[in-house]
Every structure is written in C-alpha cells, then in structure tokens.
XYZ file of C-alpha atoms in Angstrom:
680
model
C 29.181 13.396 8.197
C 28.780 10.194 10.231
C 31.000 11.140 13.171
C 28.054 12.056 15.383
C 26.225 8.863 14.498
C 29.275 6.755 15.312
C 29.443 8.316 18.769
C 25.950 7.119 19.652
C 27.068 3.550 20.242
C 29.755 4.643 22.686
C 27.478 6.712 24.901
C 26.591 5.512 28.378
C 22.876 5.208 29.212
C 22.923 8.457 31.159
C 20.317 11.232 30.971
C 20.816 13.608 28.067
C 20.672 17.378 28.356
C 17.890 19.030 26.420
C 17.584 22.643 25.339
C 17.832 25.085 28.211
C 19.436 22.506 30.491
C 16.276 20.422 30.913
C 17.059 16.756 31.531
C 15.439 14.095 29.381
C 15.752 10.613 30.917
C 13.784 8.513 28.412
C 15.522 7.761 25.103
C 14.076 9.027 21.860
C 13.531 6.388 19.194
C 14.010 6.406 15.423
C 12.398 3.324 13.887
C 13.116 2.754 10.186
C 11.274 -0.012 8.338
C 12.617 -1.068 4.966
C 9.994 -2.647 2.758
C 10.947 -5.776 0.781
C 14.577 -5.680 1.961
C 16.472 -8.976 1.911
C 18.873 -9.583 4.788
C 21.671 -10.624 2.425
C 21.833 -7.198 0.768
C 23.873 -5.692 3.591
C 27.646 -5.778 3.219
C 27.728 -6.067 -0.563
C 29.179 -2.631 -1.238
C 26.097 -0.614 -2.204
C 24.759 0.051 1.333
C 27.560 2.053 3.001
C 25.178 3.906 5.338
C 23.520 0.775 6.694
C 26.795 -1.148 6.771
C 28.351 1.571 8.934
C 25.370 1.606 11.264
C 25.399 -2.192 11.551
C 29.087 -2.182 12.474
C 28.317 0.166 15.390
C 25.205 -1.631 16.625
C 23.593 -4.916 17.554
C 23.293 -6.624 14.186
C 21.039 -9.685 14.072
C 21.849 -12.010 11.187
C 19.000 -14.472 11.850
C 16.059 -12.069 11.971
C 12.822 -13.063 10.288
C 9.499 -11.519 9.462
C 6.184 -13.011 10.531
C 4.550 -12.472 7.141
C 5.808 -11.709 3.623
C 3.206 -8.937 3.261
C 3.636 -5.260 4.097
C 0.623 -4.508 6.299
C 0.538 -7.712 8.401
C 4.307 -7.491 8.936
C 4.133 -3.847 9.990
C 1.267 -4.492 12.360
C 3.470 -7.129 14.006
C 6.395 -4.695 14.115
C 4.180 -2.094 15.780
C 2.351 -4.384 18.223
C 4.903 -7.103 18.966
C 2.189 -9.647 18.201
C 1.970 -12.453 15.666
C -0.733 -12.171 12.963
C -3.083 -14.788 14.467
C -3.270 -12.581 17.539
C -3.580 -9.097 16.069
C -5.835 -10.364 13.269
C -4.409 -8.400 10.323
C -3.423 -11.137 7.905
C -3.827 -9.501 4.499
C -3.050 -6.117 2.981
C -6.202 -4.031 3.087
C -7.395 -5.387 6.442
C -7.871 -2.986 9.372
C -6.158 -3.090 12.766
C -8.343 -2.494 15.796
C -5.480 -0.996 17.768
C -6.970 -0.532 21.204
C -3.800 1.207 22.413
C -1.555 -1.816 21.831
C 0.788 -0.210 19.302
C 4.278 0.937 20.215
C 3.254 4.505 19.402
C 0.216 4.351 21.697
C 2.241 2.973 24.581
C 5.039 5.511 24.201
C 2.615 8.413 23.800
C 0.976 7.336 27.049
C 4.453 7.567 28.598
C 4.844 11.186 27.465
C 6.495 10.738 24.080
C 5.725 12.834 21.030
C 5.046 10.385 18.212
C 5.304 10.862 14.453
C 5.357 8.707 11.338
C 6.089 9.133 7.635
C 5.122 6.209 5.413
C 6.122 5.556 1.828
C 3.155 3.609 0.477
C -0.629 3.677 0.521
C -0.717 0.106 1.821
C 0.080 1.687 5.229
C -2.495 4.464 4.894
C -4.149 5.540 8.149
C -7.388 3.850 7.109
C -5.772 0.484 7.917
C -5.222 1.334 11.577
C -1.502 1.935 12.107
C -2.010 5.630 12.856
C -3.143 4.539 16.335
C -0.996 6.376 18.887
C 0.702 8.812 16.499
C 0.450 12.568 17.055
C 1.483 13.051 13.418
C 0.927 10.474 10.684
C 2.166 11.592 7.279
C 0.546 9.327 4.685
C -0.037 12.095 2.146
C 0.830 10.086 -0.957
C -0.363 11.330 -4.328
C -2.037 8.524 -6.254
C -2.424 8.051 -9.962
C -5.754 9.743 -10.815
C -6.499 6.838 -13.166
C -5.803 4.183 -10.496
C -7.002 5.745 -7.281
C -8.041 2.497 -5.614
C -4.761 0.594 -5.886
C -2.810 -0.242 -2.724
C 0.470 0.150 -4.548
C 0.708 3.950 -4.629
C 4.079 5.025 -3.280
C 6.496 7.920 -2.940
C 10.285 7.611 -3.223
C 12.673 7.579 -0.300
C 13.862 11.104 -1.056
C 10.396 12.542 -0.461
C 9.812 10.403 2.601
C 13.112 11.498 4.135
C 12.357 15.145 3.300
C 9.142 14.879 5.336
C 10.870 12.928 8.106
C 13.692 15.458 8.456
C 11.148 18.289 8.633
C 9.201 16.378 11.279
C 12.397 15.831 13.274
C 13.131 19.545 13.114
C 9.782 20.209 14.801
C 10.440 17.733 17.623
C 11.485 19.380 20.881
C 14.734 18.188 22.439
C 13.119 18.449 25.884
C 10.560 15.713 25.172
C 11.334 12.139 24.156
C 10.042 11.259 20.729
C 9.304 8.275 18.537
C 9.626 8.696 14.808
C 8.779 5.890 12.413
C 10.036 6.185 8.836
C 8.920 3.654 6.211
C 10.731 3.313 2.874
C 9.000 1.346 0.121
C 11.505 1.653 -2.711
C 12.763 -1.944 -2.834
C 9.249 -3.184 -3.597
C 8.546 -4.215 -7.199
C 8.523 -2.779 -9.784
C 12.181 -1.837 -9.456
C 13.000 1.515 -11.047
C 15.950 3.126 -9.244
C 17.508 6.437 -10.288
C 20.322 5.943 -12.840
C 23.110 6.826 -10.393
C 21.873 4.303 -7.837
C 21.481 1.671 -10.554
C 25.093 2.246 -11.547
C 26.281 1.883 -7.931
C 24.506 -1.479 -7.880
C 26.223 -2.656 -11.075
C 23.014 -2.519 -13.085
C 20.879 -4.717 -10.810
C 17.548 -2.899 -10.483
C 16.512 -4.406 -7.134
C 19.910 -3.644 -5.630
C 19.716 -0.195 -7.201
C 16.549 0.588 -5.260
C 18.377 -0.434 -2.081
C 21.387 1.694 -3.005
C 19.073 4.662 -3.489
C 17.292 4.312 -0.160
C 20.649 3.790 1.593
C 21.777 7.142 0.197
C 18.629 8.792 1.529
C 19.056 7.178 4.941
C 22.376 9.002 5.236
C 20.429 12.277 5.259
C 18.024 10.975 7.881
C 20.746 9.700 10.210
C 22.668 12.944 9.786
C 19.556 14.901 10.837
C 19.353 12.785 14.001
C 23.067 13.223 14.695
C 22.751 17.027 14.562
C 20.060 17.112 17.242
C 21.010 18.088 20.812
C 19.389 14.875 22.082
C 21.308 12.632 19.647
C 23.335 10.936 22.388
C 20.146 9.609 23.963
C 18.526 8.340 20.773
C 17.830 4.707 19.902
C 17.973 3.755 16.220
C 16.238 0.600 15.021
C 16.360 -0.458 11.370
C 14.400 -3.514 10.247
C 13.033 -5.023 7.051
C 9.359 -5.893 6.989
C 9.975 -8.949 4.761
C 12.316 -10.049 2.007
C 12.001 -10.781 -1.707
C 12.246 -14.179 -3.413
C 13.758 -12.930 -6.693
C 13.005 -16.230 -8.381
C 13.858 -18.591 -5.526
C 11.382 -21.493 -5.471
C 9.983 -19.952 -8.683
C 8.494 -17.001 -6.761
C 9.294 -13.732 -8.532
C 8.468 -11.376 -5.665
C 6.898 -12.259 -2.302
C 3.656 -13.021 -0.524
C 2.720 -16.531 -1.623
C 5.504 -18.590 -0.045
C 7.298 -18.593 3.314
C 10.781 -19.677 2.310
C 13.844 -17.889 3.682
C 14.440 -15.311 0.909
C 11.001 -13.801 1.599
C 11.313 -13.962 5.408
C 14.903 -13.112 6.331
C 15.337 -9.394 7.037
C 18.022 -7.031 8.333
C 17.669 -5.986 11.975
C 20.005 -3.411 13.511
C 19.602 -1.806 16.949
C 21.806 1.034 18.163
C 21.176 2.291 21.678
C 23.056 4.261 24.332
C 25.171 1.938 26.456
C 24.620 -1.087 24.207
C 27.848 -2.566 22.858
C 28.136 -3.253 19.167
C 27.901 -6.966 18.427
C 26.949 -9.377 15.667
C 24.251 -11.735 16.971
C 23.427 -15.058 15.303
C 20.582 -16.154 17.563
C 17.021 -16.170 16.263
C 15.182 -12.841 16.206
C 11.826 -11.724 14.893
C 10.156 -8.464 13.982
C 7.829 -9.035 16.981
C 10.857 -8.511 19.250
C 11.119 -4.810 18.428
C 8.276 -3.615 20.691
C 9.508 -5.355 23.872
C 13.090 -4.276 23.135
C 12.229 -0.612 22.585
C 9.877 -0.536 25.569
C 12.623 -2.036 27.745
C 14.982 0.723 26.625
C 12.263 3.215 27.576
C 11.888 1.592 31.000
C 8.505 0.063 30.290
C 7.159 -3.478 30.131
C 5.485 -5.146 27.151
C 2.869 -7.506 28.537
C 0.803 -7.487 25.334
C 3.680 -8.545 23.066
C 4.503 -12.050 21.858
C 8.160 -11.188 21.283
C 11.133 -10.913 23.614
C 13.570 -8.224 24.698
C 16.582 -8.716 22.434
C 18.884 -6.981 24.920
C 18.560 -10.026 27.180
C 20.265 -13.385 26.905
C 20.621 -14.799 23.422
C 18.110 -17.573 22.739
C 19.177 -19.830 19.890
C 16.134 -22.085 20.254
C 13.511 -19.346 20.265
C 10.750 -20.249 17.812
C 10.285 -17.987 14.773
C 6.746 -18.061 13.396
C 5.629 -16.883 9.950
C 2.493 -17.192 7.870
C 0.835 -15.996 4.704
C -2.891 -15.880 4.098
C -2.185 -14.276 0.738
C -2.712 -17.531 -1.217
C -6.383 -17.341 -0.217
C -6.868 -14.458 -2.660
C -6.271 -17.054 -5.377
C -8.441 -19.606 -3.514
C -5.291 -21.547 -2.623
C -4.142 -23.012 0.686
C -2.648 -20.554 3.207
C 0.914 -21.295 4.303
C 2.816 -21.084 7.588
C 6.305 -21.792 8.873
C 8.081 -22.411 12.160
C 11.850 -22.203 12.654
C 13.424 -23.746 15.757
C 17.194 -23.904 15.750
C 18.275 -25.568 12.497
C 14.821 -26.968 11.758
C 12.219 -25.275 9.622
C 8.720 -26.610 9.159
C 6.650 -25.307 6.242
C 2.932 -26.116 6.320
C 0.521 -25.874 3.375
C -1.439 -28.878 2.146
C 1.026 -30.957 4.159
C 4.032 -30.461 6.425
C 7.548 -30.230 4.994
C 10.658 -30.189 7.154
C 14.009 -28.665 6.196
C 17.406 -28.722 7.916
C 18.742 -25.212 7.338
C 22.276 -26.234 8.360
C 22.743 -28.625 5.466
C 20.010 -27.325 3.157
C 19.829 -23.510 3.331
C 18.013 -23.480 -0.007
C 15.121 -25.509 1.473
C 15.121 -28.033 -1.347
C 15.118 -31.363 0.548
C 12.044 -32.333 2.581
C 13.271 -34.524 5.486
C 9.945 -34.910 7.285
C 9.909 -38.648 6.619
C 13.354 -39.261 8.118
C 12.812 -36.917 11.089
C 9.189 -37.732 11.783
C 9.269 -36.975 15.531
C 10.659 -33.481 14.944
C 8.123 -32.879 12.195
C 5.232 -33.969 14.435
C 6.412 -31.831 17.340
C 6.840 -28.706 15.238
C 3.561 -29.314 13.408
C 1.625 -29.527 16.679
C 3.271 -26.344 17.963
C 2.675 -24.464 14.708
C -0.980 -25.471 14.625
C -1.396 -24.266 18.195
C 0.123 -20.890 17.347
C -2.233 -20.503 14.397
C -5.229 -21.204 16.639
C -4.457 -18.321 19.006
C -7.291 -16.291 17.469
C -9.782 -16.696 14.674
C -8.916 -14.967 11.438
C -11.168 -11.861 11.394
C -12.199 -10.964 7.889
C -9.150 -12.384 6.123
C -11.228 -12.203 2.952
C -14.591 -10.550 2.481
C -15.410 -13.146 -0.151
C -14.810 -16.009 2.276
C -17.178 -14.590 4.887
C -20.632 -16.215 4.978
C -23.319 -13.892 3.661
C -25.844 -12.992 6.360
C -29.576 -13.481 5.827
C -30.117 -9.715 5.824
C -27.379 -9.203 3.243
C -28.692 -12.060 1.133
C -32.149 -10.468 1.176
C -30.734 -7.116 0.121
C -28.799 -8.791 -2.690
C -31.935 -10.583 -3.861
C -33.829 -7.278 -3.840
C -31.167 -5.988 -6.209
C -31.570 -8.935 -8.538
C -28.683 -11.148 -7.386
C -29.247 -14.771 -6.362
C -27.050 -15.975 -3.503
C -26.131 -19.564 -4.299
C -23.042 -20.038 -2.146
C -21.819 -18.350 1.031
C -18.120 -18.653 0.287
C -15.379 -19.364 -2.190
C -14.533 -22.945 -3.015
C -11.274 -24.781 -3.486
C -9.173 -23.005 -0.831
C -7.926 -26.281 0.654
C -6.945 -27.946 -2.591
C -4.052 -25.995 -4.159
C -0.658 -25.747 -2.496
C 0.731 -22.391 -3.669
C 4.208 -23.904 -4.049
C 2.826 -26.208 -6.747
C 1.165 -23.348 -8.619
C 3.693 -20.594 -8.010
C 4.817 -20.414 -11.646
C 1.283 -19.475 -12.624
C 1.256 -16.808 -9.922
C 4.528 -15.335 -11.140
C 3.163 -15.349 -14.697
C 0.024 -13.673 -13.369
C 2.063 -10.935 -11.706
C 3.943 -10.320 -14.957
C 0.683 -10.198 -16.921
C -0.799 -7.823 -14.370
C 2.159 -5.491 -14.823
C 1.818 -5.736 -18.590
C -1.881 -4.922 -18.351
C -1.294 -1.912 -16.108
C 1.331 -0.541 -18.488
C -0.885 -0.851 -21.552
C 0.605 -4.047 -23.016
C -2.795 -5.709 -23.182
C -2.063 -7.850 -26.221
C 0.665 -9.499 -24.168
C -1.388 -9.757 -20.964
C -4.776 -11.028 -22.157
C -3.708 -14.474 -23.467
C -1.745 -15.192 -20.273
C -4.656 -14.146 -18.069
C -7.022 -16.259 -20.158
C -4.846 -19.320 -19.650
C -4.421 -18.800 -15.907
C -8.118 -18.078 -15.374
C -8.989 -21.304 -17.172
C -6.377 -23.311 -15.236
C -7.652 -22.052 -11.868
C -11.447 -21.740 -12.198
C -11.930 -21.540 -8.417
C -9.935 -18.303 -8.153
C -11.968 -15.073 -8.350
C -8.828 -12.922 -8.544
C -7.873 -14.554 -11.851
C -11.412 -14.339 -13.210
C -11.796 -10.660 -12.330
C -8.348 -9.646 -13.568
C -8.950 -11.371 -16.896
C -12.334 -9.672 -17.233
C -10.798 -6.296 -16.371
C -8.106 -6.769 -19.022
C -10.785 -7.657 -21.578
C -12.611 -4.427 -20.755
C -9.409 -2.392 -21.034
C -8.722 -3.889 -24.457
C -12.174 -2.877 -25.707
C -13.884 -6.250 -25.337
C -16.434 -4.866 -22.900
C -19.281 -7.201 -23.820
C -17.129 -10.236 -22.988
C -15.960 -8.546 -19.805
C -19.522 -7.817 -18.701
C -20.516 -11.439 -19.244
C -17.562 -12.658 -17.205
C -18.299 -10.296 -14.320
C -21.944 -11.417 -14.287
C -20.719 -15.000 -14.052
C -18.265 -14.048 -11.296
C -20.845 -12.431 -8.995
C -23.068 -15.484 -9.408
C -20.129 -17.752 -8.520
C -18.784 -15.679 -5.590
C -21.768 -13.679 -4.324
C -20.087 -12.550 -1.124
C -17.263 -10.603 -2.768
C -18.113 -6.893 -2.831
C -15.244 -6.091 -5.230
C -16.714 -8.235 -7.993
C -19.993 -6.302 -7.846
C -18.055 -3.038 -7.981
C -16.082 -4.168 -11.016
C -19.293 -5.353 -12.663
C -20.686 -1.871 -12.086
C -17.654 -0.206 -13.690
C -17.937 -2.284 -16.852
C -21.739 -2.025 -16.978
C -21.465 1.775 -16.811
C -18.909 1.736 -19.625
C -21.334 -0.238 -21.814
C -24.234 2.120 -21.079
C -26.063 -0.296 -18.760
C -26.545 2.322 -16.068
C -29.410 0.636 -14.241
C -27.492 -2.630 -13.912
C -24.400 -0.718 -12.823
C -26.313 1.051 -10.054
C -27.762 -2.251 -8.815
C -24.283 -3.770 -8.766
C -22.781 -0.834 -6.887
C -25.590 -1.015 -4.329
C -24.850 -4.731 -3.939
C -21.192 -3.926 -3.280
C -22.256 -1.439 -0.621
C -24.636 -3.967 0.930
C -21.594 -6.165 1.546
C -19.152 -3.383 2.430
C -21.087 -0.193 3.345
C -17.980 1.957 3.950
C -16.074 0.950 0.822
C -14.845 4.215 -0.778
C -14.474 2.911 -4.331
C -18.051 1.607 -4.360
C -19.339 4.879 -2.906
C -17.423 6.800 -5.561
C -18.809 4.499 -8.262
C -22.352 5.060 -7.063
C -21.743 8.810 -7.057
C -20.652 8.689 -10.689
C -23.779 6.756 -11.626
C -26.010 9.258 -9.822
C -24.221 12.047 -11.667
C -24.984 10.301 -14.958
C -28.704 10.502 -14.147
C -28.559 14.157 -13.084
C -29.035 13.420 -9.369
C -26.258 15.820 -8.426
C -27.269 16.573 -4.844
C -27.530 12.865 -4.008
C -24.247 12.250 -5.827
C -22.567 14.931 -3.708
C -23.777 13.203 -0.539
C -22.342 9.869 -1.679
C -19.040 11.404 -2.847
C -18.738 13.068 0.574
C -18.975 9.628 2.173
C -16.249 8.325 -0.137
C -14.020 11.243 0.884
C -14.786 10.613 4.563
C -13.639 7.002 4.306
C -10.644 7.720 2.050
C -9.569 11.314 2.774
C -6.266 11.109 0.867
C -7.957 10.300 -2.446
C -7.836 13.442 -4.571
C -10.016 11.939 -7.307
C -12.917 11.474 -4.929
C -12.618 15.116 -3.837
C -12.636 16.265 -7.457
C -15.787 14.226 -8.079
C -17.361 15.814 -5.006
C -16.487 19.241 -6.419
C -18.119 18.382 -9.741
C -21.334 17.276 -8.034
C -21.451 20.341 -5.782
C -20.867 22.639 -8.754
C -23.629 20.937 -10.750
C -26.009 21.300 -7.806
C -25.242 25.020 -7.465
C -22.949 25.043 -4.408
C -20.050 26.958 -5.957
C -18.252 27.732 -2.694
C -18.422 24.098 -1.599
C -17.216 22.980 -5.016
C -14.252 25.367 -4.923
C -13.278 24.033 -1.497
C -13.391 20.414 -2.696
C -11.344 21.228 -5.793
C -8.698 23.077 -3.773
C -8.402 20.183 -1.331
C -7.946 17.785 -4.258
C -5.237 20.011 -5.752
C -3.418 20.196 -2.425
C -2.988 16.428 -2.685
C -2.400 16.132 -6.443
C -1.393 19.543 -7.851
C -1.626 18.339 -11.464
C -5.059 16.725 -11.173
C -6.571 18.130 -14.373
C -10.212 17.468 -13.472
C -9.900 19.451 -10.250
C -7.991 22.303 -11.910
C -10.610 22.502 -14.660
C -13.463 22.447 -12.158
C -11.932 25.175 -10.031
C -11.363 27.305 -13.123
C -15.008 26.900 -14.177
C -16.226 27.871 -10.689
C -14.065 30.980 -10.687
C -15.475 32.012 -14.076
C -18.998 31.440 -12.772
C -18.163 33.618 -9.759
C -17.005 36.452 -12.029
C -13.298 35.885 -11.311
C -12.176 34.915 -14.798
C -8.632 36.284 -14.462
C -8.065 34.035 -11.414
C -9.430 31.093 -13.387
C -6.906 31.337 -16.230
C -3.881 29.777 -14.408
C -5.978 26.839 -13.211
C -7.367 26.193 -16.660
C -3.884 26.488 -18.153
C -2.817 23.782 -15.712
C -5.741 21.557 -16.722
C -4.996 22.171 -20.405
C -1.539 20.638 -20.142
C -3.321 17.407 -20.988
C -3.844 17.735 -24.760
C -6.680 15.208 -24.641
C -8.679 17.311 -22.162
C -10.549 19.313 -24.808
C -13.157 20.549 -22.333
C -10.433 22.312 -20.344
C -9.015 23.786 -23.560
C -12.433 25.274 -24.346
C -12.911 26.543 -20.792
C -9.530 28.250 -20.957
C -10.661 30.147 -24.028
C -13.863 31.201 -22.234
C -11.899 32.412 -19.197
C -9.565 34.401 -21.457
C -12.564 35.919 -23.220
C -14.234 36.950 -19.959
C -10.980 38.376 -18.616
C -10.608 40.597 -21.674
C -7.695 38.826 -23.331
C -9.378 38.600 -26.735
C -6.299 37.732 -28.790
C -5.408 34.723 -26.663
C -9.080 33.715 -26.495
C -9.281 33.613 -30.308
C -6.085 31.566 -30.454
C -7.440 29.099 -27.892
C -10.807 28.760 -29.664
C -9.010 28.086 -32.963
C -7.062 25.255 -31.284
C -10.281 23.658 -30.037
C -12.095 24.257 -33.331
C -9.370 22.317 -35.140
C -9.599 19.229 -32.934
C -10.967 15.964 -34.229
C -13.851 14.360 -32.397
C -15.401 15.926 -29.288
C -18.047 17.568 -31.439
C -19.667 19.484 -28.598
C -16.505 21.393 -27.613
C -15.425 21.862 -31.229
C -18.819 23.267 -32.245
C -18.876 25.567 -29.202
C -15.426 26.918 -30.063
C -16.464 27.593 -33.656
C -19.595 29.374 -32.481
C -17.628 31.568 -30.103
C -15.119 32.376 -32.821
C -17.998 33.383 -35.075
C -19.323 35.751 -32.425
C -15.881 37.318 -32.009
C -15.217 37.868 -35.730
C -16.077 41.352 -37.045
C -19.300 41.461 -39.046
C-alpha cells in the first residue's frame, strides 16, 4: 500500500510526465495540517503512517508553532509571517490576505489550488480561502449551537472530500491541496478501535484515528500519475499541554508542550534526514515556494532546504489571555535559551530544564535582557488590529448610537488586562474549561457553582461574567441572568457579544423591546455580525414583521453562508410573508447543509402542502417528526397525509398528537381534525 509513497523520496527532481505525455515541471504540493498535535506523539507505536513518512523525509524534531491557537497558527502557516505582522492573533479574527497566502502565490504561478478543512474555526469567513480555487468548509453545525467556533467533522469525512478533490485534479497541471484534520483537539472522543490502538488514552486515540485516515490520503496521492513529482508537507499547528504547567489544553500559555509540533517534508530529490535545528511553521511557505522555483519576499521564515541554522530565533505568542482580561504572553527560543514574557520575563535553559520549571533570568541577566529586547521588537512589528472588539475604543458615533438605544457608555475598554499573569491563574482557566464543557453537555448543576466562583475571583473578565450568566439562563434562572448581562454591558460597553447575549436572555424572558434594543446595540458595534443579525430577525418575527425579518435573515446568511439554521429562519420569514418559492429555496439550501435539520424539513413540508403538493411534503415532514418533541411537525405530517388522501395514516398521526401533553394549540387542532374525520 505504501510502496508508491516510499518511492517519492528516492526520485530525482526531474520533470514528471503527465497524462498524454505532457510535461509538468513544477511540483504538486500536498500540505497536511494536524490540529493540536504534539511533536512527541510520533514514534510511539500508534502512528505507523506518519512514522513511515517521517523515516523517508526531512523530519524536524525542533519545530515550533508561533501561536497555540488554530486560526493564528494557520494564518502563519499559510503566509509565512508571524502574528504581529499578519495581524490575526485570536480565533475569530479575519485575515486581509492581499494575495500573500501560499495558495494565492501558487495560483498566480499556474497551480490549481484546493483545501478541505476540518473545523469551523477555519471557515472561509476568516480569510484563509484567499487564493483557493476550491475551499471545502462545508461543516454541519449543531442546530442548537450554530455560532460556536468549535464545529468540526472527523478525519474520515475530511479525507473523503480530499480524495475526491484529488481525483478531480488534472495530472497536467501542478496543484496545491491543503488538508486540515481537527480530531486531536479537545474534547477527545476517538472511535473504539483507535482508542484500543492507543492503549485507552483518548488523546492518543484521536491521533491514531487520524493517522489511519492519512494512510488513505497518501495512498490516493501515490496512485496519481504525477506522484513522483509531488511534495508532501505534514505539520502540526500547535501542541497540547495535557496538564503541563497546570494547563489542561492549550491557548493560554507558551510552554513547549503547546508549541512543539511535528514537521515532515518529503520532496523529489531531497534526501531523508532527521534535523535537530530550529524550525518554525513560518518556514513552510518559503520552503514550498523554493521547491516550486519561486521566491518568498513577504515571508518571515526561511527555506528549510538550505543550511541548518541552530541559532535561528523561534517566536511565539498568545493574545488569548486577553479574552479573560489577563496579560498576553510571548516567547522567544534561541539555541538552548527560552524567554517567556508575561507580566515579567522568565528565562529557561532547555538543555538542563526541558520542563521549563527553573527561571534563571537572575543568574543570566545579560541573556535575558538581550532576548527581551529582541522579543519586544518582534512584537512591535505591527499594531494588533482588532485583537478584541471589547478592547477597541468606542467611537463617538457608536457611543451616540448606543445612547440612543438606552445604553450609557462609561468606559471605552476592558480593565485589568495588565495585572494577571495567566500562568498564575491557569488553574482557574482549566476549571473554567471543564465547567464550560459540563454546561454544554447539560451538567449545569456541576457547572454553575464553579462558574460563580471563577466569575467572583476574576471580576475584570467579561468572558467569565457572560459564561456564568449564560449558565444561569440555561438552568432556568433567567431573571438572575438578565440582571448579570445588564451589569456586563454597563461594565464593558464596547463588547458587541454581551449585548447579543443580553438580547437572547431578554427575549427568553418576554422583554422583546429590550432585546431588540440590545441586538441593535450589538449591530452598532459589529454591523456584519451574523448571530446578531439572526437574533434581530427572530425578534422581528416575534412582532409579525416578517418581510423585514426576511431582509435581516438574508444578511445573516450572506455573512455566514454555511449556517443552515440561519437559512431555515430565512425560509420561515419568507413563508410567513407569502414568498413560498423563496421559502422553499431557503429550506432546501439549509437541508443540503444539515439534512436532519427538523425546522427546515418541517418548513419545506408546510410549503409543499400550501402549494398543493401534499404527497411530496410527507417525506419531509416524516423527517422533521423524528424529533418526538417537535409536536408542530407531527401535526403537519397528519395534515399532509390527510391532503394526500392517506386517511388511515392521518387519523393515526392525529391521535398521536391528540395524546400529547402540553402544546395545547397542536393538541387541540389534532382533536378538532379527528372530530371532522369521524363519521357522524
């Protein structure tokens, strides 16, 4: 199975013959990024595919990420630039590509470019689609959590799409294909067979599973007629702490477990070798462009095919602590020395202290000063553009709009960001992550007390305040939640998300007017925010303003086209305003993305009944009725059966609805219809 792959490393850098005898001189490129993949997981027995590839390739053992966050790290992988330069320093930010990405540069050189990503955090809305002819980010999201960044699809589905994309790529044209696998990211839930191969360790099991899927991907490359001229690059975007330095996952700290990543490069004519010199994810762009015969003037990294450079500086940062109103962190590695900067500089000697437990800044003061000055200069390369909406000063125009909506602007920014070193508070963050997981999985009784404690311990952190308030609302304590969100928007008036969350809770408590004001405030701060647009559309629907709601839902869809829930809401508004054809189109588009989205299936069924096509409606309403709590769909199914002439099944369906508890409107309607059907 791997014979063809093993031959790639032995090939000379000669032109490869394409279909029909056409010569292709530029190498094709397969770039695989492995999310949350620690460097030390190779060679442990559960990654045979990657171990085999590494043995036939350049394998860099000292490769590091520039950020322990998925989007900033991937932007650096794709641009060759450090975060201070490209400006994307948090998940959810947007890259202004300007043709600087690897894909854009290779497409300009005649490559066909395609990508398949495994998580919504890399959705096209964040800018990495720049330069790609095909960008497959079609990831079905939980209809009840459409706005989360953590929607993902497993490696098997990603590889299925990638193999199909490879099959469409002509052998006569060089191609770039990027494949992103998210499986190793928490929460860890590998298939049972992969978990067994990893001896019961769930994190390792996720890696074992994606390694198995990579075998299929590499085999698909090996079967291509242009395989001999193909470059394969495999790299992790960042690592995972797994409890080191009390960090459960990643993002807050910049110690080695969260930064060290695997990096493997296999290319025609390049001899297999294990390299121990420093490497960074920003080195991928200049290396791949060099293999393609092109320069990389815009990159900060170096061509790794050149001379080994043991003293090359490795930079890393995380702005993620700012979401908790804590101090951002940064690191610089030069040879054996590693400087970590937060509230103060700490220096570690990685030769004698690989666990980074002994700060030697006092005994090596000159080295600490030199590295500190260099690190600070690297961080000043560019201003941080929009690292946090809540930290951006509120403009006079925005302040006026907020005041017109009833909100007093008392402070332009968050407070306390320079006072808490995340390393000193990391146990609270890990407890927060655990409570967040408990809350999302319905274990609110476990989550609420923890969130209450953390919110009280860190009163300057809006993320803790809002998460606690959201958990209160989910546990039925909506009045308390509403009070806390009102307090939050007064404390942090520049944070659009707090206004949006206030609107959600206000709507749930029946305070529609306040909810609409809050949603408008969110949109004053972030006019293109899809979740706020969707929230406003729901509020307009509540008041019967269906045509206006449809306009707002259409904007939400425009700014977040992969969100099936927004499309279903658009269909509902169009149907209520009388545009049945438009509604049917919106519902079908939603169902293309999430085939089991009950609201869309129910809406489409209702439209078909209204259009006199009751028989066509039945399968859609049967699909919607799989949810036993969706009584409206159960009733609509009975109506469709009645109109299609299936009286026996219609009676049976009406009896089911008539026997339900609660939902008086549907139950009474079913009983009335049964009465009309009974012989007199």
